[in-house]
Tab-separated table of C-alpha atoms in Angstrom:
chain	number	residue	atom	x	y	z
N	231	MET	CA	-4.287	-19.048	84.208
N	232	LYS	CA	-7.591	-18.673	82.348
N	233	LYS	CA	-7.676	-20.077	78.841
N	234	HIS	CA	-9.638	-18.432	76.006
N	235	TYR	CA	-11.207	-20.582	73.342
N	236	LEU	CA	-12.664	-19.416	70.059
N	237	THR	CA	-16.190	-20.422	69.221
N	238	PRO	CA	-16.691	-22.492	66.036
N	239	TRP	CA	-18.372	-19.541	64.281
N	240	THR	CA	-15.494	-17.185	65.160
N	241	THR	CA	-12.964	-19.715	63.900
N	242	LEU	CA	-14.872	-20.117	60.626
N	243	GLY	CA	-15.002	-16.334	60.169
N	244	ILE	CA	-11.271	-15.979	60.685
N	245	LEU	CA	-10.577	-18.763	58.185
N	246	LEU	CA	-12.859	-17.206	55.563
N	247	PHE	CA	-11.298	-13.762	56.093
N	248	SER	CA	-7.810	-15.220	55.767
N	249	ALA	CA	-8.780	-17.074	52.603
N	250	LEU	CA	-10.118	-13.855	51.064
N	251	ILE	CA	-6.919	-11.983	51.945
N	252	LEU	CA	-4.737	-14.724	50.486
N	253	SER	CA	-6.933	-14.932	47.387
N	254	GLY	CA	-6.665	-11.183	46.900
N	255	CYS	CA	-2.902	-11.336	47.180
N	256	GLN	CA	-2.745	-14.124	44.623
N	257	ILE	CA	-4.956	-12.233	42.165
N	258	GLU	CA	-2.896	-9.098	42.621
N	259	SER	CA	0.330	-11.010	42.043
N	260	GLU	CA	-0.844	-12.678	38.806
N	261	PRO	CA	0.785	-11.066	35.726
N	262	LYS	CA	-1.498	-9.005	33.556
N	263	SER	CA	-2.266	-10.184	30.036
N	264	ASP	CA	-0.665	-8.508	27.031
N	265	LEU	CA	-4.007	-6.952	26.159
N	266	ASP	CA	-4.496	-5.594	29.685
N	267	GLN	CA	-1.012	-4.098	29.642
N	268	ILE	CA	-1.678	-2.335	26.331
N	269	ARG	CA	-4.966	-0.905	27.580
N	270	GLU	CA	-3.416	0.165	30.878
N	271	ARG	CA	-0.552	1.799	29.009
N	272	GLY	CA	-3.003	3.466	26.630
N	273	VAL	CA	-0.688	2.903	23.651
N	274	LEU	CA	-0.346	0.149	21.040
N	275	ARG	CA	3.302	-0.025	19.885
N	276	VAL	CA	3.687	-1.289	16.335
N	277	GLY	CA	7.010	-1.999	14.637
N	278	THR	CA	6.984	-1.535	10.876
N	279	LEU	CA	9.188	-0.873	7.859
N	280	ASN	CA	9.616	2.604	6.425
N	281	ASN	CA	8.654	2.040	2.782
N	282	GLN	CA	5.970	2.919	0.252
N	283	LEU	CA	3.719	-0.007	1.186
N	284	SER	CA	3.797	-0.455	4.971
N	285	TYR	CA	4.397	3.024	6.412
N	286	TYR	CA	5.550	6.418	5.176
N	287	ILE	CA	4.855	10.093	5.763
N	288	GLY	CA	2.759	11.399	2.883
N	289	PRO	CA	1.542	14.915	2.106
N	290	ASP	CA	-1.388	14.430	4.485
N	291	GLY	CA	0.581	12.731	7.258
N	292	PRO	CA	1.232	9.038	8.022
N	293	ALA	CA	0.118	6.575	5.347
N	294	GLY	CA	0.612	2.971	4.269
N	295	LEU	CA	-1.353	-0.285	4.246
N	296	ASP	CA	0.030	-1.585	7.539
N	297	TYR	CA	-0.242	1.851	9.141
N	298	GLU	CA	-3.942	2.183	8.315
N	299	LEU	CA	-4.693	-1.325	9.575
N	300	ALA	CA	-2.702	-0.661	12.763
N	301	ARG	CA	-4.507	2.632	13.313
N	302	GLU	CA	-7.873	0.902	13.114
N	303	PHE	CA	-6.740	-1.922	15.395
N	304	ALA	CA	-5.602	0.646	17.975
N	305	ASN	CA	-8.933	2.403	17.570
N	306	GLU	CA	-10.660	-0.919	18.251
N	307	LEU	CA	-8.681	-1.164	21.491
N	308	GLY	CA	-9.451	2.444	22.373
N	309	VAL	CA	-5.762	3.356	22.704
N	310	GLN	CA	-3.261	5.553	20.925
N	311	LEU	CA	-1.081	4.172	18.144
N	312	GLU	CA	2.685	4.416	18.362
N	313	MET	CA	4.357	3.558	15.042
N	314	LYS	CA	8.009	2.552	15.323
N	315	PRO	CA	9.359	2.514	11.761
N	316	ALA	CA	12.637	0.837	10.860
N	317	PHE	CA	14.596	0.660	7.616
N	318	ARG	CA	15.766	-2.917	8.289
N	319	ILE	CA	13.757	-6.004	9.190
N	320	SER	CA	16.498	-7.110	11.572
N	321	SER	CA	15.719	-4.153	13.865
N	322	LEU	CA	12.174	-5.386	14.469
N	323	TYR	CA	12.803	-8.907	15.766
N	324	PRO	CA	14.715	-8.037	18.967
N	325	ALA	CA	12.300	-5.188	19.635
N	326	LEU	CA	9.388	-7.643	19.671
N	327	GLU	CA	11.263	-10.224	21.731
N	328	ASN	CA	12.338	-7.610	24.302
N	329	GLY	CA	8.849	-6.159	24.682
N	330	GLU	CA	9.704	-2.785	23.080
N	331	ILE	CA	6.854	-3.283	20.598
N	332	ASP	CA	3.624	-5.299	20.737
N	333	ILE	CA	3.253	-6.222	17.062
N	334	ILE	CA	5.321	-6.364	13.884
N	335	ALA	CA	3.212	-5.084	10.981
N	336	ALA	CA	5.565	-4.849	8.025
N	337	GLY	CA	4.296	-7.013	5.176
N	338	LEU	CA	6.352	-10.050	6.224
N	339	VAL	CA	5.903	-13.572	4.860
N	340	SER	CA	4.852	-16.252	7.360
N	341	SER	CA	7.956	-18.346	6.761
N	342	PRO	CA	8.771	-21.396	8.975
N	343	GLU	CA	11.762	-19.520	10.404
N	344	ARG	CA	9.657	-16.554	11.510
N	345	MET	CA	6.837	-18.786	12.727
N	346	ALA	CA	9.305	-20.642	14.946
N	347	ARG	CA	10.192	-17.398	16.725
N	348	PHE	CA	6.898	-15.486	16.581
N	349	ARG	CA	3.201	-16.091	16.186
N	350	PRO	CA	1.679	-14.995	12.837
N	351	GLY	CA	-1.717	-13.394	12.590
N	352	PRO	CA	-4.166	-14.122	9.755
N	353	ALA	CA	-2.898	-13.686	6.180
N	354	TYR	CA	-4.067	-10.440	4.610
N	355	TYR	CA	-2.504	-10.821	1.156
N	356	TYR	CA	-0.138	-13.180	-0.662
N	357	VAL	CA	3.162	-12.858	-2.526
N	358	SER	CA	5.508	-15.208	-4.354
N	359	GLN	CA	9.303	-15.167	-4.452
N	360	GLN	CA	10.702	-14.333	-7.886
N	361	VAL	CA	14.163	-14.388	-9.416
N	362	ILE	CA	14.829	-10.948	-10.902
N	363	TYR	CA	17.058	-10.011	-13.839
N	364	LYS	CA	17.646	-6.982	-16.082
N	365	LYS	CA	15.864	-6.829	-19.444
N	366	GLY	CA	18.282	-7.334	-22.319
N	367	ASN	CA	20.492	-9.703	-20.327
N	368	TRP	CA	20.360	-13.488	-20.426
N	369	ARG	CA	17.165	-14.767	-18.796
N	370	PRO	CA	17.081	-18.172	-17.080
N	371	ARG	CA	13.633	-19.759	-17.278
N	372	THR	CA	14.178	-22.257	-14.459
N	373	LEU	CA	16.416	-22.731	-11.456
N	374	GLU	CA	18.126	-25.623	-13.272
N	375	GLN	CA	19.111	-23.279	-16.111
N	376	LEU	CA	20.488	-20.733	-13.651
N	377	VAL	CA	22.592	-23.337	-11.812
N	378	SER	CA	23.755	-24.986	-15.043
N	379	LYS	CA	24.746	-21.671	-16.633
N	380	HIS	CA	26.744	-20.606	-13.585
N	381	ASN	CA	28.603	-23.915	-13.392
N	382	SER	CA	29.298	-24.155	-17.150
N	383	ASP	CA	30.791	-20.655	-17.155
N	384	GLY	CA	33.138	-21.737	-14.366
N	385	GLU	CA	32.406	-18.615	-12.334
N	386	GLN	CA	33.597	-18.591	-8.756
N	387	ALA	CA	31.659	-15.546	-7.596
N	388	ALA	CA	27.900	-15.759	-7.165
N	389	THR	CA	25.780	-14.064	-9.799
N	390	LEU	CA	22.737	-14.120	-7.469
N	391	LYS	CA	22.740	-12.071	-4.293
N	392	ILE	CA	20.054	-11.823	-1.601
N	393	VAL	CA	19.512	-10.050	1.700
N	394	SER	CA	20.499	-11.851	4.886
N	395	ASP	CA	17.597	-11.650	7.321
N	396	SER	CA	14.950	-13.065	5.096
N	397	HIS	CA	12.601	-15.910	4.286
N	398	ILE	CA	14.306	-15.830	0.875
N	399	LYS	CA	17.553	-17.026	2.446
N	400	GLN	CA	15.741	-20.005	3.956
N	401	THR	CA	14.200	-20.875	0.581
N	402	LEU	CA	17.576	-20.880	-1.163
N	403	ASN	CA	19.244	-22.843	1.645
N	404	THR	CA	16.540	-25.510	1.323
N	405	ILE	CA	17.060	-25.662	-2.437
N	406	ARG	CA	20.803	-26.078	-2.002
N	407	GLU	CA	20.376	-28.733	0.696
N	408	HIS	CA	17.755	-30.889	-1.026
N	409	GLN	CA	17.950	-30.178	-4.777
N	410	HIS	CA	21.133	-28.459	-5.976
N	411	PRO	CA	24.172	-28.832	-3.687
N	412	ASP	CA	26.228	-26.851	-6.222
N	413	PHE	CA	23.823	-23.885	-6.202
N	414	VAL	CA	25.885	-20.722	-5.542
N	415	PHE	CA	24.448	-17.528	-4.088
N	416	GLU	CA	25.728	-14.692	-1.936
N	417	VAL	CA	24.146	-13.118	1.138
N	418	ASP	CA	24.667	-9.385	1.691
N	419	PRO	CA	24.203	-8.672	5.425
N	420	GLU	CA	24.037	-4.898	4.866
N	421	ALA	CA	21.612	-4.667	1.954
N	422	GLU	CA	17.844	-4.392	1.708
N	423	VAL	CA	15.870	-5.838	-1.201
N	424	SER	CA	15.477	-2.353	-2.715
N	425	ASP	CA	19.284	-1.987	-2.775
N	426	LEU	CA	19.737	-5.231	-4.697
N	427	LEU	CA	16.953	-4.432	-7.152
N	428	LYS	CA	18.695	-1.147	-7.891
N	429	GLN	CA	21.992	-2.984	-8.460
N	430	VAL	CA	20.291	-5.316	-10.936
N	431	ALA	CA	18.726	-2.342	-12.749
N	432	GLN	CA	22.126	-0.640	-13.014
N	433	GLY	CA	23.850	-3.792	-14.289
N	434	GLU	CA	25.992	-4.208	-11.166
N	435	LEU	CA	24.349	-7.524	-10.234
N	436	MET	CA	23.016	-10.302	-12.464
N	437	PHE	CA	20.205	-11.673	-10.285
N	438	THR	CA	18.414	-11.246	-6.992
N	439	VAL	CA	15.212	-12.538	-5.397
N	440	ALA	CA	12.261	-10.347	-4.361
N	441	ASP	CA	8.614	-10.670	-3.397
N	442	SER	CA	6.147	-10.165	-6.253
N	443	VAL	CA	4.518	-7.051	-4.777
N	444	GLU	CA	7.860	-5.442	-3.970
N	445	LEU	CA	8.987	-6.052	-7.551
N	446	SER	CA	5.805	-4.497	-8.979
N	447	LEU	CA	6.272	-1.366	-6.888
N	448	SER	CA	9.987	-1.144	-7.734
N	449	GLN	CA	9.345	-1.451	-11.476
N	450	ARG	CA	7.790	2.023	-11.351
N	451	ILE	CA	11.249	3.293	-10.444
N	452	TYR	CA	13.489	0.735	-12.185
N	453	PRO	CA	11.618	-0.353	-15.333
N	454	GLU	CA	14.584	-2.422	-16.533
N	455	ILE	CA	14.057	-5.127	-13.907
N	456	ALA	CA	11.785	-8.091	-14.669
N	457	VAL	CA	10.859	-11.596	-13.547
N	458	ALA	CA	13.127	-14.382	-14.802
N	459	PHE	CA	11.014	-17.121	-13.171
N	460	GLU	CA	8.873	-17.859	-10.118
N	461	LEU	CA	10.834	-19.401	-7.263
N	462	THR	CA	7.888	-20.270	-4.990
N	463	GLU	CA	4.126	-20.511	-4.901
N	464	ASP	CA	2.103	-17.769	-3.232
N	465	GLN	CA	2.979	-17.256	0.435
N	466	PRO	CA	0.873	-15.528	3.143
N	467	ILE	CA	1.718	-12.075	4.504
N	468	SER	CA	0.928	-11.626	8.223
N	469	TRP	CA	1.501	-9.538	11.307
N	470	PHE	CA	3.533	-11.131	14.128
N	471	VAL	CA	3.222	-11.158	17.940
N	472	ARG	CA	5.360	-12.775	20.635
N	473	ARG	CA	4.983	-16.496	21.288
N	474	SER	CA	3.635	-17.086	24.800
N	475	GLU	CA	0.836	-18.837	26.667
N	476	ASP	CA	-1.005	-15.517	26.767
N	477	GLU	CA	-3.336	-15.455	23.746
N	478	SER	CA	-5.300	-12.309	24.577
N	479	LEU	CA	-3.708	-10.066	21.929
N	480	TYR	CA	-3.520	-12.855	19.359
N	481	ALA	CA	-7.203	-13.741	19.784
N	482	LEU	CA	-8.293	-10.139	19.277
N	483	LEU	CA	-6.044	-9.895	16.207
N	484	ILE	CA	-7.830	-12.856	14.617
N	485	GLU	CA	-11.210	-11.293	15.371
N	486	PHE	CA	-10.098	-7.916	13.957
N	487	PHE	CA	-8.830	-9.311	10.647
N	488	GLY	CA	-11.906	-11.514	10.320
N	489	TYR	CA	-14.191	-8.497	10.619
N	490	THR	CA	-11.996	-6.315	8.368
N	491	LYS	CA	-12.083	-8.940	5.610
N	492	GLN	CA	-15.784	-9.649	5.965
N	493	SER	CA	-16.723	-5.967	5.864
N	494	GLY	CA	-14.777	-5.414	2.651
N	495	HIS	CA	-12.583	-2.769	4.261
N	496	LEU	CA	-9.407	-4.822	3.824
N	497	ALA	CA	-10.091	-5.148	0.100
N	498	ALA	CA	-10.585	-1.369	-0.101
N	499	LEU	CA	-7.235	-0.720	1.593
N	500	GLU	CA	-5.447	-3.184	-0.670
N	501	GLU	CA	-6.993	-1.492	-3.697
N	502	LYS	CA	-5.768	1.848	-2.367
N	503	TYR	CA	-2.140	0.783	-1.955
N	504	ILE	CA	-1.531	-2.084	-4.388
N	505	GLY	CA	-4.561	-2.115	-6.683
N	506	HIS	CA	-2.613	-0.301	-9.411
N	507	VAL	CA	0.409	-2.616	-9.551
N	508	GLY	CA	-1.109	-5.395	-11.626
N	509	SER	CA	-0.055	-4.246	-15.100
N	510	PHE	CA	3.294	-2.904	-16.236
N	511	ASP	CA	4.261	-1.195	-19.484
N	512	TYR	CA	8.034	-1.336	-19.867
N	513	VAL	CA	8.360	1.161	-22.732
N	514	ASP	CA	6.018	3.698	-21.156
N	515	THR	CA	7.583	3.391	-17.712
N	516	ARG	CA	11.104	3.729	-19.096
N	517	ALA	CA	10.123	6.902	-20.963
N	518	PHE	CA	8.492	8.227	-17.823
N	519	ILE	CA	11.595	7.622	-15.689
N	520	ARG	CA	13.656	9.558	-18.259
N	521	ALA	CA	11.131	12.379	-18.085
N	522	LEU	CA	11.418	12.430	-14.283
N	523	ASN	CA	15.053	13.397	-14.682
N	524	SER	CA	14.879	15.574	-17.776
N	525	LYS	CA	11.521	17.383	-17.547
N	526	LEU	CA	10.073	17.228	-14.031
N	527	PRO	CA	12.697	19.509	-12.390
N	528	LYS	CA	11.642	22.271	-14.796
N	529	TRP	CA	7.907	21.943	-14.209
N	530	ALA	CA	7.779	20.875	-10.555
N	531	PRO	CA	7.666	24.495	-9.246
N	532	LEU	CA	4.613	25.149	-11.437
N	533	PHE	CA	2.800	22.043	-10.170
N	534	LYS	CA	3.629	23.001	-6.577
N	535	GLN	CA	2.405	26.572	-7.093
N	536	TYR	CA	-1.052	25.627	-8.382
N	537	SER	CA	-1.754	22.263	-6.743
N	538	ASP	CA	-3.482	23.895	-3.742
N	539	GLU	CA	-5.373	21.187	-1.807
N	540	PHE	CA	-4.117	18.428	-4.131
N	541	ASP	CA	-0.742	16.723	-3.752
N	542	TRP	CA	1.499	18.406	-6.335
N	543	ARG	CA	2.895	15.029	-7.308
N	544	LEU	CA	-0.609	13.889	-8.239
N	545	VAL	CA	-1.052	17.019	-10.379
N	546	ALA	CA	2.280	16.236	-12.029
N	547	ALA	CA	1.131	12.660	-12.719
N	548	LEU	CA	-2.107	13.984	-14.236
N	549	ALA	CA	-0.181	16.405	-16.447
N	550	TYR	CA	2.126	13.639	-17.641
N	551	GLN	CA	-0.829	11.446	-18.535
N	552	GLU	CA	-2.330	14.331	-20.490
N	553	SER	CA	0.673	15.739	-22.344
N	554	HIS	CA	3.881	14.006	-21.204
N	555	TRP	CA	4.790	17.413	-19.751
N	556	ASN	CA	4.736	19.066	-23.166
N	557	PRO	CA	3.228	22.571	-22.769
N	558	ARG	CA	2.580	22.846	-26.508
N	559	ALA	CA	0.933	19.467	-26.957
N	560	LYS	CA	-1.976	19.304	-29.401
N	561	SER	CA	-4.374	16.578	-30.443
N	562	PRO	CA	-6.569	16.155	-33.539
N	563	THR	CA	-9.667	16.304	-31.309
N	564	GLY	CA	-9.041	19.910	-30.296
N	565	VAL	CA	-7.445	19.639	-26.871
N	566	ARG	CA	-4.330	21.688	-26.164
N	567	GLY	CA	-1.541	22.370	-23.725
N	568	MET	CA	0.051	20.858	-20.630
N	569	MET	CA	-3.320	19.739	-19.201
N	570	MET	CA	-4.910	19.144	-22.631
N	571	LEU	CA	-7.976	21.313	-22.052
N	572	THR	CA	-10.826	21.595	-24.538
N	573	LEU	CA	-11.786	25.092	-25.615
N	574	PRO	CA	-15.075	25.158	-23.635
N	575	THR	CA	-13.343	23.838	-20.505
N	576	ALA	CA	-10.574	26.420	-20.835
N	577	LYS	CA	-13.112	29.239	-21.096
N	578	SER	CA	-15.042	27.943	-18.075
N	579	VAL	CA	-11.928	28.137	-15.849
N	580	GLY	CA	-10.611	31.443	-17.176
N	581	VAL	CA	-7.849	30.154	-19.430
N	582	THR	CA	-7.281	32.453	-22.422
N	583	ASN	CA	-4.190	30.714	-23.817
N	584	ARG	CA	-4.159	26.946	-23.499
N	585	LEU	CA	-0.536	26.734	-24.660
N	586	ASP	CA	0.614	28.878	-21.748
N	587	PRO	CA	1.790	26.233	-19.214
N	588	GLN	CA	1.011	28.440	-16.218
N	589	GLN	CA	-2.579	29.059	-17.358
N	590	SER	CA	-3.015	25.425	-18.365
N	591	VAL	CA	-1.929	23.988	-15.012
N	592	ARG	CA	-3.932	26.538	-13.055
N	593	GLY	CA	-7.016	25.876	-15.201
N	594	GLY	CA	-6.636	22.101	-15.112
N	595	VAL	CA	-6.393	22.070	-11.309
N	596	GLU	CA	-9.432	24.355	-11.037
N	597	TYR	CA	-11.414	22.064	-13.329
N	598	LEU	CA	-10.408	19.031	-11.251
N	599	ARG	CA	-11.379	20.881	-8.075
N	600	ARG	CA	-14.866	21.598	-9.436
N	601	ILE	CA	-15.396	17.950	-10.262
N	602	ALA	CA	-13.965	16.743	-6.948
N	603	SER	CA	-16.329	19.034	-5.033
N	604	ARG	CA	-19.285	17.141	-6.504
N	605	ILE	CA	-18.063	13.640	-5.676
N	606	PRO	CA	-20.638	12.094	-3.270
N	607	GLU	CA	-19.805	12.271	0.429
N	608	SER	CA	-20.548	8.567	0.777
N	609	ILE	CA	-17.250	7.823	-0.981
N	610	ALA	CA	-14.233	7.474	1.313
N	611	MET	CA	-11.966	10.527	1.257
N	612	HIS	CA	-8.920	8.668	-0.089
N	613	GLU	CA	-10.916	7.282	-3.048
N	614	LYS	CA	-12.679	10.494	-4.115
N	615	ILE	CA	-9.738	11.594	-6.235
N	616	TRP	CA	-9.925	8.458	-8.434
N	617	PHE	CA	-13.612	9.085	-9.135
N	618	ALA	CA	-12.813	12.739	-9.867
N	619	LEU	CA	-10.049	11.771	-12.295
N	620	ALA	CA	-12.367	9.328	-14.062
N	621	ALA	CA	-14.906	12.136	-14.427
N	622	TYR	CA	-12.115	14.460	-15.623
N	623	ASN	CA	-11.527	12.003	-18.461
N	624	VAL	CA	-14.912	10.570	-19.407
N	625	GLY	CA	-17.294	13.157	-17.936
N	626	TYR	CA	-19.054	13.388	-14.586
N	627	GLY	CA	-22.346	12.032	-15.928
N	628	HIS	CA	-20.733	8.886	-17.333
N	629	MET	CA	-18.835	8.321	-14.094
N	630	MET	CA	-22.139	8.485	-12.201
N	631	ASP	CA	-23.659	6.076	-14.724
N	632	ALA	CA	-20.896	3.619	-13.884
N	633	ARG	CA	-21.696	3.983	-10.174
N	634	ARG	CA	-25.390	3.321	-10.789
N	635	LEU	CA	-24.525	0.307	-12.903
N	636	THR	CA	-22.239	-0.939	-10.117
N	637	LYS	CA	-25.046	-0.646	-7.576
N	638	LYS	CA	-27.502	-2.389	-9.917
N	639	GLN	CA	-25.116	-5.344	-10.195
N	640	GLY	CA	-24.935	-5.707	-6.416
N	641	ALA	CA	-21.455	-4.250	-5.937
N	642	ASN	CA	-20.366	-1.167	-3.980
N	643	PRO	CA	-20.811	2.113	-5.925
N	644	ASP	CA	-18.549	3.878	-3.403
N	645	SER	CA	-15.618	1.536	-4.079
N	646	TRP	CA	-13.227	2.471	-6.872
N	647	ALA	CA	-12.234	-1.214	-7.182
N	648	ASP	CA	-15.853	-2.117	-8.001
N	649	VAL	CA	-16.694	0.903	-10.165
N	650	LYS	CA	-13.556	0.743	-12.320
N	651	ASP	CA	-14.527	-2.789	-13.378
N	652	ARG	CA	-17.919	-1.474	-14.599
N	653	LEU	CA	-16.576	1.513	-16.546
N	654	PRO	CA	-15.662	-0.626	-19.600
N	655	LEU	CA	-19.291	-1.852	-19.747
N	656	LEU	CA	-20.329	1.634	-20.890
N	657	ARG	CA	-19.078	0.613	-24.358
N	658	GLN	CA	-21.585	-2.249	-24.582
N	659	LYS	CA	-25.087	-1.458	-25.806
N	660	LYS	CA	-26.874	-3.809	-23.414
N	661	TYR	CA	-25.410	-1.788	-20.556
N	662	PHE	CA	-25.167	1.792	-21.826
N	663	SER	CA	-28.760	1.582	-23.109
N	664	GLN	CA	-29.814	1.424	-19.441
N	665	THR	CA	-27.854	4.533	-18.459
N	666	GLU	CA	-28.753	8.213	-18.438
N	667	TYR	CA	-25.810	9.436	-20.516
N	668	GLY	CA	-25.391	6.449	-22.827
N	669	TYR	CA	-22.272	5.271	-24.634
N	670	ALA	CA	-18.824	6.143	-23.264
N	671	ARG	CA	-15.253	4.910	-23.669
N	672	GLY	CA	-15.209	3.739	-20.088
N	673	ASP	CA	-12.271	1.377	-20.616
N	674	GLU	CA	-10.132	4.384	-21.529
N	675	ALA	CA	-11.232	6.182	-18.366
N	676	LYS	CA	-10.261	3.177	-16.258
N	677	ASN	CA	-6.815	2.973	-17.874
N	678	TYR	CA	-6.467	6.745	-17.574
N	679	VAL	CA	-6.910	6.672	-13.791
N	680	GLU	CA	-4.753	3.585	-13.276
N	681	ASN	CA	-1.945	5.140	-15.343
N	682	ILE	CA	-2.058	8.280	-13.207
N	683	ARG	CA	-1.914	6.164	-10.067
N	684	ARG	CA	1.191	4.407	-11.378
N	685	TYR	CA	2.867	7.669	-12.423
N	686	TYR	CA	2.026	9.132	-9.030
N	687	GLN	CA	3.620	6.177	-7.253
N	688	SER	CA	6.706	6.445	-9.445
N	689	ILE	CA	7.123	10.150	-8.641
N	690	ILE	CA	6.846	9.451	-4.923
N	691	GLY	CA	9.391	6.641	-5.162
N	692	HIS	CA	11.737	8.638	-7.370
N	693	ILE	CA	11.999	11.860	-5.398
N	694	ASP	CA	11.053	10.834	-1.885
N	695	GLN	CA	13.267	7.797	-1.309
N	696	LYS	CA	15.284	8.208	1.880
N	697	PRO	CA	18.682	6.499	1.708
N	698	ILE	CA	19.223	3.794	4.311
N	699	GLU	CA	22.614	5.323	5.148
N	700	ASP	CA	20.787	8.265	6.714
N	701	ASN	CA	19.240	6.000	9.340
N	702	ASP	CA	20.867	3.824	11.980
N	703	GLY	CA	18.289	1.065	11.589
N	704	SER	CA	16.746	1.695	15.006
N	705	ILE	CA	13.037	1.928	15.757
N	706	ASP	CA	13.243	5.122	17.761
N	707	ASP	CA	11.601	7.334	15.132
N	708	LEU	CA	8.082	6.936	16.472
N	709	ALA	CA	4.831	8.742	15.870
N	710	VAL	CA	1.804	8.729	18.169
N	711	ILE	CA	-1.617	8.904	16.589
N	712	GLU	CA	-4.753	9.552	18.591
N	713	PRO	CA	-7.493	6.903	18.266
N	714	ILE	CA	-10.230	7.909	15.827
N	715	GLU	CA	-13.567	6.505	14.808
N	716	LEU	CA	-13.587	4.291	11.739
N	717	GLU	CA	-15.053	5.904	8.631
N	718	GLN	CA	-18.637	4.857	8.193
N	719	GLN	CA	-19.803	4.045	4.680
N	720	THR	CA	-23.322	5.289	3.855
N	721	GLU	CA	-25.817	4.184	1.283
N	722	LEU	CA	-25.772	5.818	-2.141
N	723	GLU	CA	-28.249	8.691	-1.983
N	724	GLU	CA	-30.494	9.605	-4.852
N	725	ASP	CA	-29.400	13.224	-4.465
N	726	ASP	CA	-25.850	12.155	-5.330
N	727	GLN	CA	-26.981	10.913	-8.716
N	728	GLU	CA	-28.261	14.143	-10.200
N	729	PRO	CA	-26.439	15.128	-13.376
N	730	ILE	CA	-23.813	17.838	-13.325
N	731	SER	CA	-24.019	20.796	-15.685
N	732	GLU	CA	-23.318	20.298	-19.365
N	733	GLN	CA	-20.074	22.193	-18.870
N	734	LEU	CA	-18.666	19.452	-16.627
N	735	GLN	CA	-19.844	16.616	-18.859
N	736	GLU	CA	-17.581	17.364	-21.797
C-alpha cells in the first residue's frame, strides 16, 4: 500500500489555517461588551424616577434634569433613548441587576450600600440629609435633643419615620449602632419621601428625613415644612451601572460627565431645574398655596385660553407675581389689572380696559410674546423665557445691557445663571455708567423672574402630582426618544444688541 506524506510547507499551511479558524471561533464566542450591546441594540435603556426633578412629561414633552442628561448621553452613543420611569426606587435595582436597564439615572446618593451593589458614575451635584419638622411645632436643634425629648416623654411609638429603601435608613442605623442605641425611628416600606413630607405638613407625623434638594422643591407645595437640623454633610449624587469586569459603559460615562461639566452645559441644566430653589419665603409661599386652592380654579380657564405658545401655568405664575390674581389690582405708579399693564403698554397691545381680566391676560401674553420674539437666537430655547420675563419687568434695553455687562466680565451672556447675577449691578453707578440705557432696578428684575420660576414650579407640583396608588411601581411605562444633535451655543452677535423700540423699553 502506497503511503502519502505531506510536505513541510503543506503541513505548515494546514496548521496556520486551523489556527485562524480556531481563533475566529474564539473571537466569535467572546461576549460583547455592554457598550457594544447597546450600540447593536440601538437603544440606551435608562431607569429613572417619575418626579419633578429627574423625569416628567411637561407641556412640551419629556423633561427633567436626568432625562436631558440621558438624552445627550444617548445622542453621544448615536442610539435612541428609552426612559423607564418608576415611582419607587426599589423598582430600579432589580431592573439594573437583571439587565432590563443599562443605567439608573434618578438623582440617587452614592451611599456605601448602593456602591456595594452598583458602580456610581461621577457626582453631578450634592445634597445633605436633613431632619424635617412642621413650623410651629417643637424644633430639635440636634440629634441629641431629638433622642432626649423622645425618651423623656416616655413615648413608645417613633416620632420620626423614614422610607425603607434608602441611604437615609443606613445613616440612621449607623447612628443607632455607634452613637445612640436608644434612638427610635420607624421605617415605612410603602411610602416615598414625598408621602412622609406631606404627612409632616399635615401634622400627621412629627419628623422625617429628606435630601436638601427634595425638601426645597417640596416647600413650594408644603410651605409648613422646614429643616430642624442637618443630619449629614453634603453627599454626591450619581448615576449607577452594574458592577462587572466590563468597564466600557462606565468609562464612557466618566468621559461624558467630564466634558459636560467642562463645557458648562451641566451648570446650565442645573440652573434650569434647581437654580430657583435656593431661597424660600414662608409667608409668601403659604399665601400662594392658599391662592392655588381659592383663586386659581376660577382663573385657570382664562390663562389656558390666552396662553397660546406659552405654558398656561407659566402665564398663571406671571399673573400671580403681578397682581396675586386680583383683576382689579392697582398700584401708585399707574399700572393696573391682572397683568399690571401700564397705559402705554395696554394701548400698544389693544387693551382698552385694563381692569377687564380677559383683556388684561390677552394683552399681557401678547406683550410677552413681542419681547420673546426679540430674544437673541444664541440663547438656548429653554432659557429664552427667563430673559423675556426680565425684559417684561425691567425693559428690553436694560436686559440687553445686563447681557453686555456679563460678556464684558468674561461670563456667558447667553446663560441666565450668569446674566441674573449681573442684573443687580445696574443699580451701581460704576457699572450702569458704562451701559446704553443707564440705571435700572436690576435686583428687582432678578427677584421677579426667580419668583415666577418658583410659582411656576409650585403650580406644576400642586396640580400635576400623580398619586403613587395609580401606578404599580413597575418600569414598563417607557418612552423612546430619537437621538438628536446637541444644541450649539453661538457667540453673541452685534446685531442682537440693537435697542428695541421705546414702546418695549417701558
